[in-house]
Amino acid sequence: MALAVLGLFTATLVAAPWVALIGVGVIYVALLPLSVISYARVKTSRRNITEAT
């Protein structure tokens, strides 16, 4: 599956570079909120660990 996605991305990058780069940018921006949520979860767990000790 990952190899197929990589091949499709490579083909798109060669055929229409701006479309591929815009797609990567959109995916990156869409994943930013997940990073913020993940960091908040880690920060909370670290705070709980330090308060317990």
PDB file of C-alpha atoms in Angstrom:
ATOM      1  CA  MET A   1       0.000   0.000   0.000  1.00  0.00           C
ATOM      2  CA  ALA A   2       2.725   2.463   0.970  1.00  0.00           C
ATOM      3  CA  LEU A   3       4.682   1.623  -2.169  1.00  0.00           C
ATOM      4  CA  ALA A   4       1.609   2.292  -4.315  1.00  0.00           C
ATOM      5  CA  VAL A   5       1.089   5.683  -2.644  1.00  0.00           C
ATOM      6  CA  LEU A   6       4.751   6.539  -3.153  1.00  0.00           C
ATOM      7  CA  GLY A   7       4.525   5.550  -6.822  1.00  0.00           C
ATOM      8  CA  LEU A   8       1.374   7.601  -7.315  1.00  0.00           C
ATOM      9  CA  PHE A   9       2.969  10.594  -5.628  1.00  0.00           C
ATOM     10  CA  THR A  10       6.113  10.259  -7.762  1.00  0.00           C
ATOM     11  CA  ALA A  11       4.050  10.042 -10.945  1.00  0.00           C
ATOM     12  CA  THR A  12       2.049  13.105  -9.926  1.00  0.00           C
ATOM     13  CA  LEU A  13       5.232  14.955  -9.020  1.00  0.00           C
ATOM     14  CA  VAL A  14       6.666  14.290 -12.474  1.00  0.00           C
ATOM     15  CA  ALA A  15       3.452  14.976 -14.409  1.00  0.00           C
ATOM     16  CA  ALA A  16       2.090  17.931 -12.424  1.00  0.00           C
ATOM     17  CA  PRO A  17       4.555  19.165  -9.799  1.00  0.00           C
ATOM     18  CA  TRP A  18       2.423  22.027  -8.491  1.00  0.00           C
ATOM     19  CA  VAL A  19      -0.551  19.754  -7.910  1.00  0.00           C
ATOM     20  CA  ALA A  20       1.619  17.298  -5.972  1.00  0.00           C
ATOM     21  CA  LEU A  21       3.239  20.025  -3.879  1.00  0.00           C
ATOM     22  CA  ILE A  22      -0.103  21.655  -3.098  1.00  0.00           C
ATOM     23  CA  GLY A  23      -1.439  18.255  -2.062  1.00  0.00           C
ATOM     24  CA  VAL A  24       1.500  17.701   0.281  1.00  0.00           C
ATOM     25  CA  GLY A  25       1.002  21.186   1.730  1.00  0.00           C
ATOM     26  CA  VAL A  26      -2.696  20.576   2.342  1.00  0.00           C
ATOM     27  CA  ILE A  27      -1.965  17.265   4.071  1.00  0.00           C
ATOM     28  CA  TYR A  28       0.710  18.939   6.213  1.00  0.00           C
ATOM     29  CA  VAL A  29      -1.610  21.740   7.311  1.00  0.00           C
ATOM     30  CA  ALA A  30      -4.406  19.236   7.997  1.00  0.00           C
ATOM     31  CA  LEU A  31      -2.105  17.261  10.321  1.00  0.00           C
ATOM     32  CA  LEU A  32      -1.030  20.276  12.407  1.00  0.00           C
ATOM     33  CA  PRO A  33      -4.035  20.090  14.782  1.00  0.00           C
ATOM     34  CA  LEU A  34      -3.217  16.428  15.453  1.00  0.00           C
ATOM     35  CA  SER A  35       0.284  17.455  16.477  1.00  0.00           C
ATOM     36  CA  VAL A  36      -1.084  20.048  18.878  1.00  0.00           C
ATOM     37  CA  ILE A  37      -3.453  17.497  20.423  1.00  0.00           C
ATOM     38  CA  SER A  38      -0.656  14.950  20.756  1.00  0.00           C
ATOM     39  CA  TYR A  39       1.639  17.481  22.424  1.00  0.00           C
ATOM     40  CA  ALA A  40      -1.113  18.500  24.855  1.00  0.00           C
ATOM     41  CA  ARG A  41      -1.581  14.841  25.798  1.00  0.00           C
ATOM     42  CA  VAL A  42       2.167  14.410  26.432  1.00  0.00           C
ATOM     43  CA  LYS A  43       2.335  17.638  28.412  1.00  0.00           C
ATOM     44  CA  THR A  44      -0.575  16.534  30.607  1.00  0.00           C
ATOM     45  CA  SER A  45       0.926  13.119  31.257  1.00  0.00           C
ATOM     46  CA  ARG A  46       4.302  14.644  32.160  1.00  0.00           C
ATOM     47  CA  ARG A  47       2.612  17.073  34.530  1.00  0.00           C
ATOM     48  CA  ASN A  48       0.743  14.198  36.194  1.00  0.00           C
ATOM     49  CA  ILE A  49       3.983  12.234  36.595  1.00  0.00           C
ATOM     50  CA  THR A  50       5.813  15.161  38.205  1.00  0.00           C
ATOM     51  CA  GLU A  51       2.887  15.887  40.556  1.00  0.00           C
ATOM     52  CA  ALA A  52       2.771  12.229  41.643  1.00  0.00           C
ATOM     53  CA  THR A  53       6.413  12.205  42.696  1.00  0.00           C
TER      54      THR A  53
END
